[in-house]
Coordinates of C-alpha atoms and ligand atoms in Angstrom, one line a residue:
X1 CA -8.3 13.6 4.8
X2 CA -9.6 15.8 1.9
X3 CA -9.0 14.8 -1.6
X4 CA -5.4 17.3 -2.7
X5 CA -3.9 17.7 -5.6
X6 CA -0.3 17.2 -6.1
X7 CA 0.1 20.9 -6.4
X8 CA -2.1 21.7 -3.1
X9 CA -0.3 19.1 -1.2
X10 CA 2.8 20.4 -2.0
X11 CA 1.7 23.8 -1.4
X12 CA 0.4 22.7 2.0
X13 CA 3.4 20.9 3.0
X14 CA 5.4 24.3 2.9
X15 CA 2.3 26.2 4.7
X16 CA 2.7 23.6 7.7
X17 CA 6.0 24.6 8.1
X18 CA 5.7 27.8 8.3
X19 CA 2.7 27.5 10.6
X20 CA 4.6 25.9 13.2
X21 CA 7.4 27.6 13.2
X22 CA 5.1 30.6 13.9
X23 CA 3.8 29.5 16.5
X24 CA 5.3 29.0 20.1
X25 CA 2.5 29.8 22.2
X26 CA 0.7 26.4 22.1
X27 CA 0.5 26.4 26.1
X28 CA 2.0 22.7 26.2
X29 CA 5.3 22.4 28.3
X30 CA 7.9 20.1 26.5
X31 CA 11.8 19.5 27.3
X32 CA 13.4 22.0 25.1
X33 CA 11.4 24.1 22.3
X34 CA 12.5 23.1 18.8
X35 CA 11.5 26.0 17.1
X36 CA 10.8 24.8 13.5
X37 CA 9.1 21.6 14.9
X38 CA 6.0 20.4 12.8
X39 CA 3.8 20.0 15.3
X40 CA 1.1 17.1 15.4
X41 CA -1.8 16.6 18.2
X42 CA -3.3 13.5 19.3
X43 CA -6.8 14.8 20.1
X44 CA -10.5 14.1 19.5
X45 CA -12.6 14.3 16.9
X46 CA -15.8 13.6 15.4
X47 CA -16.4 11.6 12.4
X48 CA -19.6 10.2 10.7
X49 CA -19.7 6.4 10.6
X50 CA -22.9 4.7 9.0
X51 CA -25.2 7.9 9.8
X52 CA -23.6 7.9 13.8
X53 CA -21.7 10.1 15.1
X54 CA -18.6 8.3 16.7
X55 CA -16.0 10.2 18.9
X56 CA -12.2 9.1 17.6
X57 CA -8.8 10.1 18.2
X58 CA -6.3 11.7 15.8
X59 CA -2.4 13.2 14.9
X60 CA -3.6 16.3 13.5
X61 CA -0.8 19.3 12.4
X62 CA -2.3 23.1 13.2
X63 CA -3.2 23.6 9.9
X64 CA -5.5 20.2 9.7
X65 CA -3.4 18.0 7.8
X66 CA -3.8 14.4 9.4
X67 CA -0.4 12.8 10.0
X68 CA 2.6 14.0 7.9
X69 CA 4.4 14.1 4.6
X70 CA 8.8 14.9 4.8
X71 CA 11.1 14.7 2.9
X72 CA 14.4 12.0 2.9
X73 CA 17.6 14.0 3.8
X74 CA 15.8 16.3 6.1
X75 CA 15.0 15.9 10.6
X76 CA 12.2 14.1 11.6
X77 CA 11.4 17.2 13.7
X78 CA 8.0 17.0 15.5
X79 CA 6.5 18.0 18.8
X80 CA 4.2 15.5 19.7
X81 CA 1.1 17.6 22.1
X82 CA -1.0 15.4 24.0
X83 CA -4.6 17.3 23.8
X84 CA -6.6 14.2 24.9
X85 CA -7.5 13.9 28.6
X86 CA -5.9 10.8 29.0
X87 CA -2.3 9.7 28.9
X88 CA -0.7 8.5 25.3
X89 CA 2.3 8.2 23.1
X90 CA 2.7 7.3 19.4
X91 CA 4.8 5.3 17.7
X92 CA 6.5 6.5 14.1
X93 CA 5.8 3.2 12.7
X94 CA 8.3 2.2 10.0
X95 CA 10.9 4.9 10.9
X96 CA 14.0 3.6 12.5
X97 CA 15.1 6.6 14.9
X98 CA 17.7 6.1 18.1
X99 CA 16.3 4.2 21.0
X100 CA 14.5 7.1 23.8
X101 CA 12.4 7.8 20.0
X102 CA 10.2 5.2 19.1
X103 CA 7.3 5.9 20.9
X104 CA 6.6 2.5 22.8
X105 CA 5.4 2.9 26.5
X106 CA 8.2 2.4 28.9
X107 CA 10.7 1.6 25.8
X108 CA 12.2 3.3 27.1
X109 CA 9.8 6.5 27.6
X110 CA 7.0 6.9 29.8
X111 CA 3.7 7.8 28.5
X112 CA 2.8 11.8 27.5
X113 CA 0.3 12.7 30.3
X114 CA -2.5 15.0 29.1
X115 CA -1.4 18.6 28.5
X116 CA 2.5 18.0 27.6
X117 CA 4.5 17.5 24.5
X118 CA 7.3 15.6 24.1
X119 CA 10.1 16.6 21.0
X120 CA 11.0 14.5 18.5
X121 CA 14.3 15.0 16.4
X122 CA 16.5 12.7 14.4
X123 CA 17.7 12.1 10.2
X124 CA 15.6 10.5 8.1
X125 CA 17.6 8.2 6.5
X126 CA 14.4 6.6 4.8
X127 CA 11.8 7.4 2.6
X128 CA 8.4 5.2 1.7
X129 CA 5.0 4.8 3.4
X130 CA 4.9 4.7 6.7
X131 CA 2.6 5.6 9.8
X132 CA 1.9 6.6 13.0
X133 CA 0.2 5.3 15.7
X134 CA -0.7 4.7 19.8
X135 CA 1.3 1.9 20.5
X136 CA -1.6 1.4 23.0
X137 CA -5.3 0.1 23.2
X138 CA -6.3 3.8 21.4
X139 CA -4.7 2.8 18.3
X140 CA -8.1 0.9 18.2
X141 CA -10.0 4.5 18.6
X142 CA -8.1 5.4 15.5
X143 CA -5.4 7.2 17.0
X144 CA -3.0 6.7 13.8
X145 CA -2.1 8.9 10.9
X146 CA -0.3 8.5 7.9
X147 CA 4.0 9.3 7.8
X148 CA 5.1 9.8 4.3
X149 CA 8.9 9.9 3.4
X150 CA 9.2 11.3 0.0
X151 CA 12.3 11.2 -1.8
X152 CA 12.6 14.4 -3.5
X153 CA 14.9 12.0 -6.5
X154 CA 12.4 9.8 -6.8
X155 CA 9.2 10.5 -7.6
X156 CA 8.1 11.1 -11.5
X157 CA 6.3 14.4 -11.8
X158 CA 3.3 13.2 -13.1
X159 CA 2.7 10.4 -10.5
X160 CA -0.1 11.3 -8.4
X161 CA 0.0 10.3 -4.8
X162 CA -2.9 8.9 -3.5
X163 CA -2.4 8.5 0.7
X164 CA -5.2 6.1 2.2
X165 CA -5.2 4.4 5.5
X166 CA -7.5 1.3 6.3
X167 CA -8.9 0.9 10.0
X168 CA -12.1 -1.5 11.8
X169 CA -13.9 0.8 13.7
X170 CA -16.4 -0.5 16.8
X171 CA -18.5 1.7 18.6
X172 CA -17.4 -0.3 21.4
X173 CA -14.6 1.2 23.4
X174 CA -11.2 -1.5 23.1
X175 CA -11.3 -2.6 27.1
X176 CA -14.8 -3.7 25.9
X177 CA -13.8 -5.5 22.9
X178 CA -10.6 -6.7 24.7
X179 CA -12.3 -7.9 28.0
X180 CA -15.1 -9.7 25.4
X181 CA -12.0 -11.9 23.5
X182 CA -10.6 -12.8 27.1
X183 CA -13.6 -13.2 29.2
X184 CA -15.5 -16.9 27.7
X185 CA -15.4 -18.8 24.8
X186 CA -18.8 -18.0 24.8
X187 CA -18.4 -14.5 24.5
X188 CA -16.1 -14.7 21.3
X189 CA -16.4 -13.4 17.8
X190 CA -14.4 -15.6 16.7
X191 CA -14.7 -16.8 13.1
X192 CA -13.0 -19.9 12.1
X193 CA -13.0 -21.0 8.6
X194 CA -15.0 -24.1 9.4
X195 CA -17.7 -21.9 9.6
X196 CA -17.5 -20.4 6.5
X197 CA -17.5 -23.7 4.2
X198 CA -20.9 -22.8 2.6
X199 CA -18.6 -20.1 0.6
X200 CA -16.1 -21.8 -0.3
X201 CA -18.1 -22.9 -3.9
X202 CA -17.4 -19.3 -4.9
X203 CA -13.3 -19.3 -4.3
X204 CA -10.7 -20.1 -7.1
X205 CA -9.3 -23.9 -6.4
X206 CA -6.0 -22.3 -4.5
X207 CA -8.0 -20.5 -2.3
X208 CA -10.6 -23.3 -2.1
X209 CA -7.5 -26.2 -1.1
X210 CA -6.4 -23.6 1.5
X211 CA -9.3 -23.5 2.7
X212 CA -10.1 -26.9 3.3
X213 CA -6.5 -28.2 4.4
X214 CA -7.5 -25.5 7.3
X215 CA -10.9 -25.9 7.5
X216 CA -11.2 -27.8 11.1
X217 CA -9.6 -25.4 13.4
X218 CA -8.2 -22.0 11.4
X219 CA -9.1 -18.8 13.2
X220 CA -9.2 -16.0 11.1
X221 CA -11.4 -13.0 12.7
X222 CA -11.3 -12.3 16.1
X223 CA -13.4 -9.2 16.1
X224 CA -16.8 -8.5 14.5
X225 CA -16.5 -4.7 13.2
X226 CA -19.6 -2.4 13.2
X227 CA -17.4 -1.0 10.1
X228 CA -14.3 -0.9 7.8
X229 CA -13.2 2.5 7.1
X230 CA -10.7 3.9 4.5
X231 CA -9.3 7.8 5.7
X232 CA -12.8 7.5 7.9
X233 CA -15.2 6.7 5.1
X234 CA -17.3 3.7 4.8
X235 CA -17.8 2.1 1.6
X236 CA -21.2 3.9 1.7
X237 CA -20.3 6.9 1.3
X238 CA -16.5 6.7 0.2
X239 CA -13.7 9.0 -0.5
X240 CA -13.6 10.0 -4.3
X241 CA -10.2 11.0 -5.7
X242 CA -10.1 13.0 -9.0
X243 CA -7.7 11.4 -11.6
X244 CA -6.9 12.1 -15.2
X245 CA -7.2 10.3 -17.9
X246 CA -4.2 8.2 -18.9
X247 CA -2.7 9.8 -16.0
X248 CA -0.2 7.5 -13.3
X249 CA -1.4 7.3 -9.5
X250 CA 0.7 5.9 -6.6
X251 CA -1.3 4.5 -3.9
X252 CA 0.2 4.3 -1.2
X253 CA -2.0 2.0 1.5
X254 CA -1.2 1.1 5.1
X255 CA -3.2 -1.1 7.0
X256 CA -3.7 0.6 10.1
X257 CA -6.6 -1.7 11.2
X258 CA -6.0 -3.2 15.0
X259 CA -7.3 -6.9 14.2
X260 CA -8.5 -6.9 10.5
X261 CA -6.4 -7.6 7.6
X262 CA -7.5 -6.9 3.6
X263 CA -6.7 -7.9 0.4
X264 CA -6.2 -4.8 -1.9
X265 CA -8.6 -5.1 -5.1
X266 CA -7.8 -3.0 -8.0
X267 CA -10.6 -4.7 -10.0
X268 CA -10.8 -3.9 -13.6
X269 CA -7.3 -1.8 -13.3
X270 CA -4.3 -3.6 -13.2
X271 CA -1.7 -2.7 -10.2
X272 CA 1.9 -3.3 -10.2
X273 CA 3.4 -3.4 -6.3
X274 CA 6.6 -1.2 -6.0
X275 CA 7.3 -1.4 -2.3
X276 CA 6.2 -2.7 0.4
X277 CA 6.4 -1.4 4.0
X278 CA 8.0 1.9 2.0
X279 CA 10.6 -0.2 0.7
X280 CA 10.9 -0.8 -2.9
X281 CA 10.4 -4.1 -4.7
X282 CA 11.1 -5.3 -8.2
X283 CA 7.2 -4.4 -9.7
X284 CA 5.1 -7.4 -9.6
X285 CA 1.9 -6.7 -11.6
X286 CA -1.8 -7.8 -10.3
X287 CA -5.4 -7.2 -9.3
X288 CA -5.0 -8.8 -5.9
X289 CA -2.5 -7.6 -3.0
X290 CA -2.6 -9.1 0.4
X291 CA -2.0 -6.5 3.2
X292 CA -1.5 -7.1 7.0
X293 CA -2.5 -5.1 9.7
X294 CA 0.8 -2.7 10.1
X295 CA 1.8 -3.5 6.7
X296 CA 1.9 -0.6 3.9
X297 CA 2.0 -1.3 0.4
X298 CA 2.6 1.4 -2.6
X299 CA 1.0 0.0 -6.0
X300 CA 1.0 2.1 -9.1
X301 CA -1.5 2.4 -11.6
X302 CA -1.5 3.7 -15.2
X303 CA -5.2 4.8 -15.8
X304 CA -7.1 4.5 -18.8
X305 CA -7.1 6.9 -21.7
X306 CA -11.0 6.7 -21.4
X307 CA -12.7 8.9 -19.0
X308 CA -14.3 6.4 -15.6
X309 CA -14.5 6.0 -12.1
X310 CA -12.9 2.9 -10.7
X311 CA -13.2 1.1 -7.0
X312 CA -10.1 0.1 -5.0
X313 CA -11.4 -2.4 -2.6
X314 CA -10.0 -3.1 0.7
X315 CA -11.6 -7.3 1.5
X316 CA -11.9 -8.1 4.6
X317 CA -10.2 -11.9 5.3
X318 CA -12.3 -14.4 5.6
X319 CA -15.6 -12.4 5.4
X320 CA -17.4 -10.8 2.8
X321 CA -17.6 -7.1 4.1
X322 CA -14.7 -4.5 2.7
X323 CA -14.5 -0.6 2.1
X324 CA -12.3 1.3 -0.3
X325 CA -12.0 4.3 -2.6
X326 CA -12.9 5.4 -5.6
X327 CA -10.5 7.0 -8.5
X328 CA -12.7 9.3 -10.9
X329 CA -12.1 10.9 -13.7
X330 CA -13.6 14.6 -14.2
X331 CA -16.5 12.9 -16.4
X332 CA -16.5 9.9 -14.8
X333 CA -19.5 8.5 -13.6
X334 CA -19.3 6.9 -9.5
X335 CA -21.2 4.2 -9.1
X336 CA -22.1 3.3 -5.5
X337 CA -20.3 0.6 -4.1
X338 CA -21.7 -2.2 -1.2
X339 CA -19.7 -2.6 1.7
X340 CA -20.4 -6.2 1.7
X341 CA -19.2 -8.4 -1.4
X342 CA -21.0 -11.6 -2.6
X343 CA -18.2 -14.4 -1.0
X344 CA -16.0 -14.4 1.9
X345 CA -12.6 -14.1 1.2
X346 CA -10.0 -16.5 1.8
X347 CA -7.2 -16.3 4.0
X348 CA -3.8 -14.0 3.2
X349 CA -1.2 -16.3 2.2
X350 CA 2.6 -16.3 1.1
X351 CA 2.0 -16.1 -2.6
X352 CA 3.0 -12.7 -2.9
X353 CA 5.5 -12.5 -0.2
X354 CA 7.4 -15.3 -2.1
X355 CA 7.3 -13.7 -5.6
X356 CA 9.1 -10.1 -4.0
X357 CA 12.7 -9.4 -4.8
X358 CA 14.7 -6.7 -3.0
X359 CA 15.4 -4.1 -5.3
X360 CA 18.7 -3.1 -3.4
X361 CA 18.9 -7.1 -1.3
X362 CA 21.3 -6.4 1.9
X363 CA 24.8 -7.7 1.3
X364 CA 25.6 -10.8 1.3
X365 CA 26.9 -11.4 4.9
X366 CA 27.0 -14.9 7.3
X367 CA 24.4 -14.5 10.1
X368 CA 26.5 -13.9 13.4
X369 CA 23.3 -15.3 15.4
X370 CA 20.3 -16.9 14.3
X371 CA 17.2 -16.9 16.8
X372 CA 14.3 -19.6 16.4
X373 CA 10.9 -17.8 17.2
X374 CA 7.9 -20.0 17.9
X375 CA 4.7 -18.0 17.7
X376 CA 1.9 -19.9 19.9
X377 CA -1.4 -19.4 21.5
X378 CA -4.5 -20.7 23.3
X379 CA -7.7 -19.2 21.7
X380 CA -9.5 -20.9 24.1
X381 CA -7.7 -18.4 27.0
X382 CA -7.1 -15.5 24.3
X383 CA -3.6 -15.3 25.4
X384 CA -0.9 -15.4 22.9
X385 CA 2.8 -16.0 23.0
X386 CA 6.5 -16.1 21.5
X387 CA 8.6 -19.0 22.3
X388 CA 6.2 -20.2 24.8
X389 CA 5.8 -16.9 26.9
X390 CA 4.0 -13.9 27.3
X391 CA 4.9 -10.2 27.5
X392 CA 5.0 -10.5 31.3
X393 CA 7.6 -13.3 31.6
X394 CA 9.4 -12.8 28.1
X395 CA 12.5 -13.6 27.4
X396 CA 14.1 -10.7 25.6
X397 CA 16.1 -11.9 21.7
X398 CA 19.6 -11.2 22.6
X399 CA 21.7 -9.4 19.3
X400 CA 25.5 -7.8 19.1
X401 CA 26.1 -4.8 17.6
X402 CA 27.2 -5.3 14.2
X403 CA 25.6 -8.5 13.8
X404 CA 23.7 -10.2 10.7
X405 CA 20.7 -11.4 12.7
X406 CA 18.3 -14.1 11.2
X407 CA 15.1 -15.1 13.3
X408 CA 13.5 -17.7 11.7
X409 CA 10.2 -17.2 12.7
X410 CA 7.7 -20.2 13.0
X411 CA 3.8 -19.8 13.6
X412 CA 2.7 -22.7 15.2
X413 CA -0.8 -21.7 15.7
X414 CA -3.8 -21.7 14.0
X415 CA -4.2 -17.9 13.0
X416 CA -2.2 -16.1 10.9
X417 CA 0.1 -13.1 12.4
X418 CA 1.6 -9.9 10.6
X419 CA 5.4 -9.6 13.0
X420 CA 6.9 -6.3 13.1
X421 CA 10.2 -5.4 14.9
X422 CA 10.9 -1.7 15.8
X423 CA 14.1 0.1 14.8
X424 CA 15.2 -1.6 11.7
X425 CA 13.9 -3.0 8.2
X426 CA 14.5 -6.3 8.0
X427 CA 14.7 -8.9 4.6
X428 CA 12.6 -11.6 3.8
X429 CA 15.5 -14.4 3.3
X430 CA 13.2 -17.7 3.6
X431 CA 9.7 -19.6 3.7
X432 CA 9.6 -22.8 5.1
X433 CA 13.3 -23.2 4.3
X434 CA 13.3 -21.9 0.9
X435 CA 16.1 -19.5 0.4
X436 CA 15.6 -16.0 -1.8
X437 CA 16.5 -12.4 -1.5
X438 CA 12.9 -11.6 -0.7
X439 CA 11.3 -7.9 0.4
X440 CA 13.1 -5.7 2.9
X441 CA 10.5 -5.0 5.2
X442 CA 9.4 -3.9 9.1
X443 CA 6.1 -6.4 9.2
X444 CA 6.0 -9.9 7.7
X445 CA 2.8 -12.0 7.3
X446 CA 3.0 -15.3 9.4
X447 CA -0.1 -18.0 7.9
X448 CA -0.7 -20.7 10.2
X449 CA 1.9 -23.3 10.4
X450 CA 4.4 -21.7 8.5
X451 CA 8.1 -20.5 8.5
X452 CA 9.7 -16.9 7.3
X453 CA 13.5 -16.5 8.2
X454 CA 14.1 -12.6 8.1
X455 CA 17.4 -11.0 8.1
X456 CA 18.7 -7.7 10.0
X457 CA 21.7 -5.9 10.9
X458 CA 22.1 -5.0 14.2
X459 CA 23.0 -1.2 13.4
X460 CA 20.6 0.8 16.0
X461 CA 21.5 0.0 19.9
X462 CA 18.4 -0.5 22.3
X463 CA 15.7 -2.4 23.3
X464 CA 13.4 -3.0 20.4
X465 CA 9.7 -4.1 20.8
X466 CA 9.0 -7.1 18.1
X467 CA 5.4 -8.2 18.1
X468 CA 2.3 -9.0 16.5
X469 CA 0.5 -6.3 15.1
X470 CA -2.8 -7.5 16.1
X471 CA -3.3 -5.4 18.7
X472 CA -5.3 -7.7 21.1
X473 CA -2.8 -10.9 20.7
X474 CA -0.1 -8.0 21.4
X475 CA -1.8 -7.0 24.4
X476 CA -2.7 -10.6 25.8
X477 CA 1.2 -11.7 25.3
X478 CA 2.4 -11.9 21.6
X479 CA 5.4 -9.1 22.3
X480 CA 9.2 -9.6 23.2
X481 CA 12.2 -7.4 22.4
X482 CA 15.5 -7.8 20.3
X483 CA 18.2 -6.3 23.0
X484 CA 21.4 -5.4 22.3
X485 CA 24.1 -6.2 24.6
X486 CA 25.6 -3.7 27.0
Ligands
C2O501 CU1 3.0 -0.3 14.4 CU2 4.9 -1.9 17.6 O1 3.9 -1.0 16.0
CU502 CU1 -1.2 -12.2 16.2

């Protein structure tokens, strides 16, 4: 993604629609031609990682824009083109469209083959940051984009958007990296915290105590990265966004790594988080912002009045490496940055999650059903599960139309999860049986051996995936669906 303006991206918005509207000879057979669809390609490309050239996917619109930026009030009105040479099909992460839309294989629509488009078309009824992505192994080839909502009443003129989406690349292809967590023990990457108790000197005393109360058997990194990228730039060599002096920036930041999640740094600047998962929270102010794999978080920064260049750090869990950005004044001077810090991070925790309030908190309505959901697994097998059982024997979370739903969802294993449900936003009503009106959100962080009670309405008929979004404890079992009676 190139570095834009508010103006230019603005300006370019408006120039992708005309664009596809003009153009109807694309060669790929849909089911009906929408003719001002915005259309977006999953095809190849070539990016630079670490001096290699490394083949990846992308959602790119005709004119080059990666991913997409609407507007609330308006269609979601895409035609998805399938220009790799292999089957696919993306979901619009964080939007909640009618069931046939969402984009997950076989719920309920059957992969895009190569060479065909499928049409996309339904309100948006939300704004925020959001994202799009294979809901397949690709999303690990970095077959994801960013989806912005903008709300045309909300944003403050002078606010600077600044788009950025984190991955873990591997020049290993994900069947490899798959078949190398499921093959032996031997054969695993893991990284358990046990292993990294020569760092733990270097972290504060809560980081340090959660450490050690986990220390014998916490997992935390299943995959060793060759790198961490942020918009496809390594820390080496990362992407520079001109600011202004005493000027306001929103960054808006998914985590669209498969198996990797970050803490968000804003080092010398302070932050103040004003949604999460493109809903809005009351601002909590800080340096340090956990962030989950599918998770988005929008934190907005007054600048200096002094001219600089200042490093937003992704931190890699549990390990020392991290990438990032930069924000750079005209006359500010960019210092180079290492891609591996001097500790290993701890674990994310709740702290956060606990201290965020709703800005508009559902109403107040008794649960008409209230689900337990036991996250397990055996690392020793790699294969994960909810309530005891896999994707291929589960057991689907029945809801009634109309409902209140609360799952109260335990994580009785030893790694931490980030659970997402498809179709709706959900509240953050408990941890570990503590009652608030916490964030409204699609992905919630589970640590080891905790509890978060999330709240729904059961306001969009279907059959809705809910899962991890690690994509390898997704694909070896951690995935059921909330279904709605006939
Ligand atoms: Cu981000 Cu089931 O997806
Ligand atoms: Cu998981």
């Amino acid at each position: 993604m190139q570095q834009i303006s508010r103006r230019q991206f603005l300006a370019s918005t408006a120039a992708a629609g005309v664009a596809s509207a003009a153009s109807s000879l694309t060669g790929f057979p849909g089911i009906a031609r929408a003719a001002t669809a915005t259309i977006i390609r999953a095809e190849s490309r070539v990016i630079d990682v670490a001096g290699r050239a490394a083949t990846v996917f992308g959602l790119v619109q005709q004119d080059g824009t990666h991913g997409l930026v609407a507007q609330a009030g308006e269609d979601f009105n895409v035609r998805l083109e399938n220009a790799l040479d292999t089957p696919t099909l993306i979901h619009w992460h964080g939007l909640t469209p009618p069931f046939g839309q969402d984009g997950v294989p076989d719920l309920p629509q059957p992969l895009l083959q190569s060479g065909q488009a499928y049409d996309y078309r339904f309100p948006l009824e939300t704004t925020g940051t959001h994202w799009m992505h294979a809901h397949t192994l690709q999303e690990q080839q970095l077959l994801a984009a960013p989806l912005i909502v903008n709300d045309p009443a909300e944003a403050g003129p002078d606010e600077q958007p600044i788009v950025v989406l984190f991955h873990d690349f591997s020049f290993k292809t994900p069947e490899e990296l798959l078949a190398g967590l499921t093959g032996s023990i031997g054969s695993m990457a893991g990284h358990s915290m046990s292993g990294m108790s020569h760092d733990m000197s270097n972290m504060n005393g809560m980081e340090q105590g959660a450490a050690m109360q986990m220390a014998p058997t916490m997992d935390i990194n299943d995959i060793e990265y060759d790198a961490y990228l942020a918009n496809d730039r390594t820390l080496e060599d990362p992407q520079v966004f001109s600011v202004e002096k005493s000027g306001t920036v929103r960054l808006r930041l998914i985590n669209g790594a498969t198996a990797t999640a970050f803490w968000i740094d804003t080092g010398s600047l302070e932050g103040e988080a004003i949604a999460v998962d493109g809903n809005p929270v009351v601002p909590v102010r800080g340096r340090r912002f956990p962030l989950g794999m599918g998770q988005r978080i929008d934190i907005r920064i007054r600048l200096p009045r002094e001219e600089g260049a200042w490093p937003v750090l992704a931190l890699r869990e549990g390990s020392a490496e991290r990438t990032g950005f930069i924000l750079a004044t005209k006359g500010g001077a960019v210092k180079r940055v290492s891609s591996k810090g001097d500790k290993a991070e701890g674990p994310l925790d709740l702290a956060l999650e606990a201290s965020l309030l709703a800005t508009t908190p559902f109403a107040e309505k008794a649960a008409g059903a209230s689900e337990p959901v036991v996250l397990g697994g055996d690392m020793a097998k790699y294969a994960w599960t909810i309530n005891g059982r896999g994707w291929s024997d589960h057991r689907p979370i029945a809801v009634n139309k109309g409902d209140r739903v609360e799952l109260a969802i335990r994580n009785g294993s030893m790694m931490g999860h980030p659970m997402h449900l498809h179709g709706h936003h959900f509240q953050v009503v408990g941890i570990d049986g503590r009652r608030f009106s916490g964030a409204v959100r699609d992905t919630v962080w589970l640590p080891p051996q905790r509890e978060v009670t999330v709240a729904f309405d059961a306001t969009n008929p279907g059959t809705w995936a809910f899962h991890c979004h690690h994509l390898y404890h997704m694909a070896t079992g951690m995935m059921t669906v909330v279904q709605y009676a006939a």
